Structure formats: structure tokens, C-alpha cells
Coordinates of C-alpha atoms in Angstrom, one line a residue:
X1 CA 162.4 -15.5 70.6
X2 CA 164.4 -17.9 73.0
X3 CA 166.5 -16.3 75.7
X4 CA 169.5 -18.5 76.0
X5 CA 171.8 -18.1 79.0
X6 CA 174.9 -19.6 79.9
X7 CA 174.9 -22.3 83.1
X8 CA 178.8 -23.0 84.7
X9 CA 177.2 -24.7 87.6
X10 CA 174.0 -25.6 89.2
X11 CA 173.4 -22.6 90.8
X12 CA 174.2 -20.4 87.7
X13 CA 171.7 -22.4 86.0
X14 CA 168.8 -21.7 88.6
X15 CA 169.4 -18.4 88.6
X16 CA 169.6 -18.3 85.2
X17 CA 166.1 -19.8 84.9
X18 CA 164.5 -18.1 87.7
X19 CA 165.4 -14.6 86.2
X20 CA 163.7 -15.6 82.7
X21 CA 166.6 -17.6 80.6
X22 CA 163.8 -20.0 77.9
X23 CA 167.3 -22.1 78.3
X24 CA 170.5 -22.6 79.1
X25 CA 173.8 -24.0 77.6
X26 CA 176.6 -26.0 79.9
X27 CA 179.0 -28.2 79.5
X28 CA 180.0 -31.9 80.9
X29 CA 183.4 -32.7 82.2
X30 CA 184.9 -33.5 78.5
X31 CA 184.0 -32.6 75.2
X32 CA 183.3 -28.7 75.5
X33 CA 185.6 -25.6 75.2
X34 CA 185.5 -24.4 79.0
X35 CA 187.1 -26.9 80.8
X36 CA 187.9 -24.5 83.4
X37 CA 184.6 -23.8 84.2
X38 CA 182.8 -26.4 87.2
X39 CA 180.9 -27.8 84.5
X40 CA 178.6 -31.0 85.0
X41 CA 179.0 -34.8 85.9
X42 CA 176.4 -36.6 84.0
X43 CA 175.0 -37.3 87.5
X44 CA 174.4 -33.3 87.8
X45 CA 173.5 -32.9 84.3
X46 CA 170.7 -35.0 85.0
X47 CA 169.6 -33.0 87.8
X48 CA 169.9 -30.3 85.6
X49 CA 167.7 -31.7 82.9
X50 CA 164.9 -32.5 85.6
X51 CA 164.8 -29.1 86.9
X52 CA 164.4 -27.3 83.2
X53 CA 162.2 -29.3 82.6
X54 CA 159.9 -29.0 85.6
X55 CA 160.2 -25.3 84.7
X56 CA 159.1 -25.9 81.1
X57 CA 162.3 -24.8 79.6
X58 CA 165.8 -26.3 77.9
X59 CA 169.2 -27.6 78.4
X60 CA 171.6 -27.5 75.5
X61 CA 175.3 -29.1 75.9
X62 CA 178.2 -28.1 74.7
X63 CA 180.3 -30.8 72.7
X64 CA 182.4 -28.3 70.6
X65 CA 185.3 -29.0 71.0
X66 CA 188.4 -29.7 68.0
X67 CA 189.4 -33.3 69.2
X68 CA 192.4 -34.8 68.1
X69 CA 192.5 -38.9 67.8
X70 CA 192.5 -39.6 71.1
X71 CA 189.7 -37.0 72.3
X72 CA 187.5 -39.1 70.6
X73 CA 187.7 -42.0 73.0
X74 CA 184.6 -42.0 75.0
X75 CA 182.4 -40.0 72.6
X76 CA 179.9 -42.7 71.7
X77 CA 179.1 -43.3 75.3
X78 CA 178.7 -39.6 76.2
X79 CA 176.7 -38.9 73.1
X80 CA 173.9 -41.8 74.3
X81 CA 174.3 -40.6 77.5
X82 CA 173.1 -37.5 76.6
X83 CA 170.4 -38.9 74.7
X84 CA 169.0 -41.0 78.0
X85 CA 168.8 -38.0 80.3
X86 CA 166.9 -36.2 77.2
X87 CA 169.0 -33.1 76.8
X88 CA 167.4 -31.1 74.6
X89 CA 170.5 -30.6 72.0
X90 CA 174.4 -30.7 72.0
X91 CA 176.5 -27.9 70.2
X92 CA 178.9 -29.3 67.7
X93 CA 181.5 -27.8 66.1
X94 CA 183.7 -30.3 64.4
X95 CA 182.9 -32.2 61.2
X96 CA 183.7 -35.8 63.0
X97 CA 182.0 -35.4 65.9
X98 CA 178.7 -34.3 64.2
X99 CA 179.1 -37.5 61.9
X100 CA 179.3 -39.5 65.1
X101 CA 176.7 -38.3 66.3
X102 CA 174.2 -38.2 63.5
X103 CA 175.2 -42.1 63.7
X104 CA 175.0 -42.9 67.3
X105 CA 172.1 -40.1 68.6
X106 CA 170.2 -39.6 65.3
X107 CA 167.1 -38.5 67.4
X108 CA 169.1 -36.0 69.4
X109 CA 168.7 -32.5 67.5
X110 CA 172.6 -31.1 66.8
X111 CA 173.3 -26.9 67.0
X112 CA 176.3 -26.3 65.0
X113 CA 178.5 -23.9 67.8
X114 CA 180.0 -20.6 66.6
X115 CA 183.2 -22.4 66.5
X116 CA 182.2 -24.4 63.2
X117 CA 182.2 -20.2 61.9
X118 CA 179.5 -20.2 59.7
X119 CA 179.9 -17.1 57.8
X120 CA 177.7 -17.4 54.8
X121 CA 174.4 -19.0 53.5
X122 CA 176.7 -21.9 51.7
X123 CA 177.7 -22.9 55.0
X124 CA 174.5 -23.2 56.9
X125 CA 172.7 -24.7 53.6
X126 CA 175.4 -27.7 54.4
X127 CA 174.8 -28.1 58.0
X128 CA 170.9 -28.1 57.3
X129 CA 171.4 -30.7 54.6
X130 CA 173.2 -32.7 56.6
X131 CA 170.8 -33.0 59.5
X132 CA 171.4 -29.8 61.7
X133 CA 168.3 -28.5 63.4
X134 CA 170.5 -25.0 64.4
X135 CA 173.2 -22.7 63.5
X136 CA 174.9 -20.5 65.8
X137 CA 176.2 -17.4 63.7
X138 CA 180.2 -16.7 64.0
X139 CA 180.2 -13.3 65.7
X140 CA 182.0 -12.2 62.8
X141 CA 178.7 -12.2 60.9
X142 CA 176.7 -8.7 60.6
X143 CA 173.0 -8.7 61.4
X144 CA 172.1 -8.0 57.6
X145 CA 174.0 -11.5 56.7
X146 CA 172.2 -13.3 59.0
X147 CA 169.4 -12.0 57.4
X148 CA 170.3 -13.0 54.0
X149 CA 171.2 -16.4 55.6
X150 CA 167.7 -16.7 57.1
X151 CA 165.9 -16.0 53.7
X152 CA 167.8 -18.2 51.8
X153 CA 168.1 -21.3 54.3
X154 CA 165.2 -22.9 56.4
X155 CA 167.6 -23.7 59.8
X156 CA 167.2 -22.0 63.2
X157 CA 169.8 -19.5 63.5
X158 CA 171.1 -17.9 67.0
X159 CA 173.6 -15.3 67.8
X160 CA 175.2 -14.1 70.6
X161 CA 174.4 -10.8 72.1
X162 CA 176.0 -10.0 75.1
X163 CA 179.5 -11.1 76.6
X164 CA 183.0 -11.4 76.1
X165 CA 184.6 -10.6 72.4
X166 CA 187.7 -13.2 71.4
X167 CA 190.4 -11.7 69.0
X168 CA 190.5 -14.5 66.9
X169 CA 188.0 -15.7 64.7
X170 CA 185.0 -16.8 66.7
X171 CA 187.6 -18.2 69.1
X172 CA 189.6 -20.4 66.9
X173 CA 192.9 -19.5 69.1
X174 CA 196.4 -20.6 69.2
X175 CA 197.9 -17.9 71.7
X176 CA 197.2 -20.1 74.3
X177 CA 199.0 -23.1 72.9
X178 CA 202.1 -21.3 72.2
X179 CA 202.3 -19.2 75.5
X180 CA 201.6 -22.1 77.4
X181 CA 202.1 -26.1 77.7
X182 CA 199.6 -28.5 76.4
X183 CA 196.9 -25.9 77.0
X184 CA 194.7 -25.9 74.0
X185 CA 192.0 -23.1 73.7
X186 CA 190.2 -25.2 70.9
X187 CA 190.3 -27.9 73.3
X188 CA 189.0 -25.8 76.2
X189 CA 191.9 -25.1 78.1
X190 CA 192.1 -21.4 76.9
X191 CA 194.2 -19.4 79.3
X192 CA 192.8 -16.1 78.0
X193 CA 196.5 -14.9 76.7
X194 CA 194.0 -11.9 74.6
X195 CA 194.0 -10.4 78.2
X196 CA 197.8 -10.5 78.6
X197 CA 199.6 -7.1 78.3
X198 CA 202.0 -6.9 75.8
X199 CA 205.4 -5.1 74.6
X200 CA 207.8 -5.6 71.5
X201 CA 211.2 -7.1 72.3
X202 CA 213.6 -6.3 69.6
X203 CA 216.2 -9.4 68.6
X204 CA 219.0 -8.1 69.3
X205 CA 218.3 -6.5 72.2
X206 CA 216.9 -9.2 74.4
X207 CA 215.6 -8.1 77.6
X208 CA 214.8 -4.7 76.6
X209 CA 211.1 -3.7 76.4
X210 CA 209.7 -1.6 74.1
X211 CA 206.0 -0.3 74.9
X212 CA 204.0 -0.8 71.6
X213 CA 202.2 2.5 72.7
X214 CA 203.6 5.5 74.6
X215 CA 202.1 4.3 77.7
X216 CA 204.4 2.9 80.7
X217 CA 201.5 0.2 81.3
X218 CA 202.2 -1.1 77.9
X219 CA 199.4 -2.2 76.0
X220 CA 196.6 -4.7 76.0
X221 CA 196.7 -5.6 71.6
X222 CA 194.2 -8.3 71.9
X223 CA 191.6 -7.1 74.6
X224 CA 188.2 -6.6 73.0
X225 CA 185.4 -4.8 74.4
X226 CA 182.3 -6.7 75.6
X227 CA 179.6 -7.2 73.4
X228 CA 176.1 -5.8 74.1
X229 CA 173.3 -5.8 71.5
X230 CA 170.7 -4.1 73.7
X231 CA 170.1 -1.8 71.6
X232 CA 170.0 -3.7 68.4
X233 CA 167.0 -5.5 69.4
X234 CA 164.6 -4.8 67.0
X235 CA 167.2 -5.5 64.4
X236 CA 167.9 -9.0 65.9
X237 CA 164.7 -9.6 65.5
X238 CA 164.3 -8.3 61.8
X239 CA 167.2 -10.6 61.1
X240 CA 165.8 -13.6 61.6
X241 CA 167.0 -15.1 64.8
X242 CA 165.7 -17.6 66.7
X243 CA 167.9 -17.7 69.9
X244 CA 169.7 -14.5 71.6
X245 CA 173.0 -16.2 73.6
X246 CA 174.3 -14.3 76.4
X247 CA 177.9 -16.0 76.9
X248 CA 179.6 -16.5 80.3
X249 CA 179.8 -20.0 81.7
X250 CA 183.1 -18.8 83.9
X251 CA 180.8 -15.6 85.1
X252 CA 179.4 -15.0 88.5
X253 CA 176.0 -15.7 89.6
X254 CA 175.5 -12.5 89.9
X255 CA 176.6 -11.7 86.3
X256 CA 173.9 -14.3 84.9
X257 CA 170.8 -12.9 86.8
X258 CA 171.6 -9.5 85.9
X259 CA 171.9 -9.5 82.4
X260 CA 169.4 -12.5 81.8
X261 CA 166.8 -10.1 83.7
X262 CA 167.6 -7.4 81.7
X263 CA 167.5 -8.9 77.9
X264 CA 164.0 -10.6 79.3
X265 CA 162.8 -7.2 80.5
X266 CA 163.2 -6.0 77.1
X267 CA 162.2 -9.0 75.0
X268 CA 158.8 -8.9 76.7
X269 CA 158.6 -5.2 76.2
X270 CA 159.2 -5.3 72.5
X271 CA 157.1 -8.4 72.0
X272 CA 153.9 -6.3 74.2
X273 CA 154.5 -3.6 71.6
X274 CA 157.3 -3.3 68.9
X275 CA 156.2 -0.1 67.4
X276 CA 156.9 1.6 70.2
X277 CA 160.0 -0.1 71.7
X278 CA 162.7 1.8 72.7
X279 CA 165.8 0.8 75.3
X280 CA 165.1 1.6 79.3
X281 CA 167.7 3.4 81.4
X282 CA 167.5 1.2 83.9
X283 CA 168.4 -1.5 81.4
X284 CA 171.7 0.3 80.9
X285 CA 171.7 1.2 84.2
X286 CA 171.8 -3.0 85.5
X287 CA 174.6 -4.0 82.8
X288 CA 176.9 -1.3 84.3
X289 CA 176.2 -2.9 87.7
X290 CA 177.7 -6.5 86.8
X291 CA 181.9 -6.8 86.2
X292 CA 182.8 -5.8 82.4
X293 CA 184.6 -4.2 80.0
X294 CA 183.4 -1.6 78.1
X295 CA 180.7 -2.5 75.8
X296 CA 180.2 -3.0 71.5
X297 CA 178.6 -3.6 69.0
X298 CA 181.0 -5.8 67.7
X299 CA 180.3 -7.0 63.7
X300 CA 176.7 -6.6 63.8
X301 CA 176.1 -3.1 62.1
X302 CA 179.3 -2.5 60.6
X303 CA 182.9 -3.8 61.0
X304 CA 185.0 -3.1 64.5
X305 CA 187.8 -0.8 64.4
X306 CA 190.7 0.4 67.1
X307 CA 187.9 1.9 69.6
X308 CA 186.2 -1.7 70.2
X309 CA 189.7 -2.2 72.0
X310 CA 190.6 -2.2 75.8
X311 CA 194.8 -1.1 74.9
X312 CA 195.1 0.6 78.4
X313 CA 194.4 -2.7 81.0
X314 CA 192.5 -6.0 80.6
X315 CA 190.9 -5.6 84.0
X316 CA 186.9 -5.2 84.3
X317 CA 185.2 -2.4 85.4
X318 CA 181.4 -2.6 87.9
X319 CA 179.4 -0.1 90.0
X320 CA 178.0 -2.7 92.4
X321 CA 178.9 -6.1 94.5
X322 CA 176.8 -9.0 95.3
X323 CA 176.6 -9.4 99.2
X324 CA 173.9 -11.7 100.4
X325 CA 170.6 -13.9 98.5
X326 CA 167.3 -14.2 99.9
X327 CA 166.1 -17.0 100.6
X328 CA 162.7 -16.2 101.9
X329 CA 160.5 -13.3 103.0
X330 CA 158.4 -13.6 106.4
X331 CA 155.6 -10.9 105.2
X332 CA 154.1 -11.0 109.1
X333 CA 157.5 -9.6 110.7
X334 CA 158.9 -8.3 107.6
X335 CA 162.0 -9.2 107.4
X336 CA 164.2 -10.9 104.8
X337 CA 166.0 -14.0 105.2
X338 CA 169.4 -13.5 103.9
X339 CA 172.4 -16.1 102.9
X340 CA 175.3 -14.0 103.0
X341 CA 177.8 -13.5 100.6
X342 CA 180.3 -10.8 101.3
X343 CA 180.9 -8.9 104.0
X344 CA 178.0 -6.0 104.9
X345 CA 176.8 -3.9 108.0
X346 CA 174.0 -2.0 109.7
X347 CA 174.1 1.5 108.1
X348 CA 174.9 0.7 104.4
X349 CA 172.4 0.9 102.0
X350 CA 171.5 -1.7 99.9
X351 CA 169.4 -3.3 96.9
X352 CA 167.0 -5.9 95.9
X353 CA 167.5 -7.5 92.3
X354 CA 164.7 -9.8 92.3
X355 CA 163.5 -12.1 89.8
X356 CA 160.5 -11.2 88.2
X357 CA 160.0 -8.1 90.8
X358 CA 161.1 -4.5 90.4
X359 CA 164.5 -3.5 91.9
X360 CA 164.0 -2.5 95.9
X361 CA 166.5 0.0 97.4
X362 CA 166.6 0.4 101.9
X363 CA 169.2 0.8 103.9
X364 CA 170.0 -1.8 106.3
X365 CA 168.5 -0.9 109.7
X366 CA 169.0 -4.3 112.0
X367 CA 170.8 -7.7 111.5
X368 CA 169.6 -10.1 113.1
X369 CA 171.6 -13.5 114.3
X370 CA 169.3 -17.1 114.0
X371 CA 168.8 -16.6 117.9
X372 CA 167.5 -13.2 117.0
X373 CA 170.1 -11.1 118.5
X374 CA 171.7 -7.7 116.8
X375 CA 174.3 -8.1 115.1
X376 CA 176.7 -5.1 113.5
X377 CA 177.4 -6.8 110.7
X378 CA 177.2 -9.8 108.4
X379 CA 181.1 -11.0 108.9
X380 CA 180.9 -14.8 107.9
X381 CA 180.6 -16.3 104.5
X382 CA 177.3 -17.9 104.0
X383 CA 176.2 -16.5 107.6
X384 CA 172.3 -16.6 107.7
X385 CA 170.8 -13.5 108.7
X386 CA 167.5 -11.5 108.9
X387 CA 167.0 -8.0 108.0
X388 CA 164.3 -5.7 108.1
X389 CA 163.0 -4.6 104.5
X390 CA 159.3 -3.1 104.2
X391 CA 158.3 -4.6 100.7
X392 CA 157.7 -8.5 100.3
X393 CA 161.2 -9.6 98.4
X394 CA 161.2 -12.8 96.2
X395 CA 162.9 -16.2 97.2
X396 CA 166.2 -16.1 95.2
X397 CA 166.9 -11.8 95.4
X398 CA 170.3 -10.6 95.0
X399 CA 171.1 -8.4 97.9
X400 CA 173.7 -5.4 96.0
X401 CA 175.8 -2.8 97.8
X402 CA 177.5 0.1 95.5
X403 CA 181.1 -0.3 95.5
X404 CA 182.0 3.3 96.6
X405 CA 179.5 2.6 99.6
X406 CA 181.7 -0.4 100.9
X407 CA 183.5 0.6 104.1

């Protein structure tokens, strides 16, 4: 089973990587549907490609977007681009582009994105005819179709498992172009407008607002829940998947690790030993930690209803912050060499998410300035500091503070 994690930047891509991701997805600066994300130059992209690799593992890109006429300018260049810095496949969406590209890069394997909404077997026995090497479910899909997809078509298939749920289907939206000026979501410019709270105006009574709940916040129609599959492992496995996708190229560093650590945790343990498999607290425990909404199981078991909906607010919810990464361990002295990243002081205790090691919980005795004086606290962004911690820590640890602890 690949792991398949989402990469907005560089860094998100290390990290991704380092915590166990098999590959990740991004995007370039044109062509994919987050074009608010940093996304990559081809320059970076390359970089990207070389350091996968090094690591033994993949890079897929995103080119999945709906182009109109003149989107289209510059495609054959970017496509053999790709090709020369040997991604390892772009995600298509749009009949056009995939004809384009079965032209131009007929070498470079194609994924056919969860915005081409493949629904049914008919559909990905057409995509696999006409050259695709992958299909990547519609989240509308229930695990027991893709399973009937998987016996009845010999493609790849992957499916999201973990992230953010869009309203419309598998995120063909138009909110965003009507709410908003030349921002097209199936052009990835999608303002989120799902998120937006929301009250009935009546016609002839302009200006007056009219909650479509009793609630004087109003309500949130749109918001879905998060989507998390943890649970549904073995099923995900039963069904014939190839490739779990966590999505989140717009998420935080600290986002990635987390949940890549966690759905690797768990893909090892059922792999060692499916029989007895069953979901860890701590698992649980870690997804809580990272900014979300409250979690569902989407389509996957059975079809959503009013509860997989936020109507109350669109904010997210978390039990811990990311305040400082370690960038290496001197065992001798034993302390940790720390890159902060929000504010922290001596007194307030901590933990250690590392990559591959178990979760390390101290409180913060000393902190040390790089002259080796005491400091009280860590005040400056990216300030490099040293703190004392008794057990070795891995290069790349995310140093975590509980929210309520933050004073």
C-alpha cells in the first residue's frame, strides 16, 4: 500500500517523506487546482524530484485543472518538462489535457485526479483503455464500489482518506466564481466560499437577514466535516486500493507530519499482522492534536447525512501548537538543538513528535542562547536555541506545546 501525502512547498515535502509518506503530490506554478498554495518552479520541482528519489520514493504533479482555450498555452512545454526532470506521474483531470499528453509525454504514466469523478467501473474501464496507469476515486464513491471497480477493471485505484470534505461533487465548484471575480475553483483559485456563513435574504425585504437556523451566528450550509478513514483501514485494504491520499497542500508542516506519521504507524501495524489489527489511542490521540474540523467517514460506508456538517462555525478546532524543530541532538551534553517556531519559555512543558521515534514528553528546564547563556524564553521567530531533554531526539522533531499550557 502507498502512503501518499500532500507537498505545498519544499519543506512540507521533507517532512512529509521523513515521517514515512511512499510519495507525495504538488503542484507547479500553472496547471493544478491550488494556485494559492507556494507550489513549485520547475527549478524547485527538480530539486524535489532529486530528493524523492535519493530517498527511494515518488513525486506525482498535479495538472488537473478545467482549462479554458487559453489555459492551454504552455501545456506542451510543461508536459516535456515534466518528463525531463522524471516525475514520476501527473494527475489529470480533463479529457484535452490527457489527449495532449498521451501525444506529447506518452512515456509519462497519467493518474486520472478525483476531479475527472469517476464513479463507476464504465468510467475507469475508459481511462484504462485509453492509456491511464491510475484512477483516483471521486470521494463520492463508497469503499464496496471501489471494490466492485477493482474486480472488474485492471487500473490502480487510490482514494483519499484523510482531509478536508468539499460540498460539491469531488470539488467541481462554482460558489467561488459567482461570489467572487475571475476566481475559478476548477481553475484553482477556489476561495473556499463552503466555509462562508450564510443567511436567507428575502426579495422584498433587502437588507434584512434571516438566520436559516435559530442560531444568532447563522449557519455554516456548506461546511463538511473532515474526513478520516482510520478506522476503515482494513476495509481500504479489502477494497482494492493501491494508494491512501491524505489531502492538504495549503496545510501546515505540522499538519503533514502528524497525520503522515500516524496513517504509517498503522499501515505497518496492519501489514505485521492483519488479523489482529485494531486502531491505537494514540493514533486518535495525534489527529486531535493537528487543526481540524470534526472528523467522517464521509461516502465510504454508507451515505452522509445532516451530522457530517459543521452548521454552527467554519473555524478549526486543535489541542496542540507547533513551537520549535530540531535540528540535531548532541547525545554527550544532551541537549537538543531547536529552530524555533512560536513563542515558548522555561517552565512549560513540552513534546517530541519525531519521525520514526516514539513521542517524548519534558518540561523545559533551560534555554540556552548560541553563546550559551540562559535565556527565559524563546521570543524570536526562527531563534536557534538549545534545551536540555534526557532521551536522544531525531533531526527533524516537532517540538509541541498544549494550547491550554500557552501563557
Amino acid at each position: 500500500m502507498e502512503l501518499l501525502a500532500p507537498a505545498g512547498n519544499m519543506d512540507k515535502l521533507k517532512m512529509a517523506l521523513l515521517y514515512g509518506a511512499d510519495a507525495v503530490y504538488l503542484g507547479g506554478k500553472s496547471f493544478g487546482l491550488r494556485a494559492f498554495s507556494d507550489n513549485f518552479s520547475l527549478e524547485e520541482m527538480e530539486d524535489a524530484v532529486r530528493y524523492a528519489h535519493g530517498l527511494g520514493k515518488k513525486v506525482h504533479v498535479t495538472v488537473n485543472i478545467f482549462p479554458h482555450n487559453a489555459d492551454l498555452n504552455g501545456l506542451p512545454e510543461y508536459l516535456t518538462s515534466l518528463r525531463d526532470i522524471h516525475v514520476d506521474a501527473v494527475l489529470i483531470a480533463d479529457p484535452g489535457i490527457f489527449s495532449l499528453a498521451r501525444q506529447i509525454v506518452p512515456d509519462l504514466p497519467v493518474h486520472i485526479s478525483t476531479q475527472a469523478n469517476v464513479t463507476n467501473w464504465a468510467s475507469a474501464k475508459f481511462w484504462h483503455d485509453a492509456g491511464a496507469k491510475r484512477v483516483v476515486m471521486a470521494r463520492e464513491v463508497s469503499l464496496k464500489d471501489v471494490k466492485a471497480i477493482h474486480d472488474k477493471v485492471p487500473v490502480e485505484l487510490e482514494g483519499f482518506v484523510h482531509g478536508a470534505m468539499c460540498i460539491s461533487y469531488s470539488g467541481r465548484c462554482l460558489l467561488s466564481n459567482y461570489f467572487t471575480e475571475n476566481r475559478d475553483s476548477n481553475r484553482g483559485q477556489c476561495v473556499q466560499c463552503c466555509r462562508f456563513k450564510y443567511n436567507v435574504v428575502e426579495e422584498k425585504r433587502p437588507g434584512q437577514y434571516f438566520p436559516v437556523m435559530e442560531d444568532e451566528r447563522g449557519t455554516y450550509i456548506f461546511n463538511s466535516k473532515d474526513l478520516c478513514l482510520l478506522p476503515y483501514l482494513p476495509d481500504l485494504y479489502d477494497a482494492g486500493l493501491c494508494s491512501l491520499k491524505i489531502e492538504g497542500r495549503m496545510k501546515s508542516v505540522h499538519y503533514v507530519a502528524t497525520v503522515v506519521k500516524v496513517y504509517r504507524q498503522a499501515i505497518d501495524a496492519y501489514e505485521r499482522d492483519p488479523e489482529h489489527f485494531r486502531v491505537l489511542p494514540e493514533w486518535v490521540e495525534e489527529l486531535e492534536k493537528i487543526s481540524h474540523r470534526p472528523y467522517t467517514r464521509g461516502f465510504s460506508v454508507s451515505r452522509p447525512t445532516e451530522a457530517d456538517q459543521v452548521y454552527s462555525h467554519s473555524s478549526n478546532t486543535q489541542t496542540h501548537e507547533f513551537i520549535g524543530l530540531v535540528r540535531s541532538y548532541d547525545a554527550e551534553r544532551k541537549l537538543a538543538l531547536i529552530e524555533q517556531r512560536n513563542h515558548f519559555k522555561v517552565g512549560q512543558t513540552v513534546e517530541f513528535l519525531q519521525p520514526k521515534g516514539r513521542l517524548v514528553r519534558c518540561a523545559v528546564r533551560r534555554i540556552l542562547d548560541e553563546d550559551g547563556q540562559d535565556l527565559d524564553a524563546a521570543r524570536h521567530a526562527q531563534q536557534v536555541v538549545a534545551v536540555p531533554v534526557d532521551e536522544p531526539l531525531e533531526a527533524y522533531s516537532m517540538m509541541r506545546r498544549e494550547m491550554k499550557n500557552h501563557a
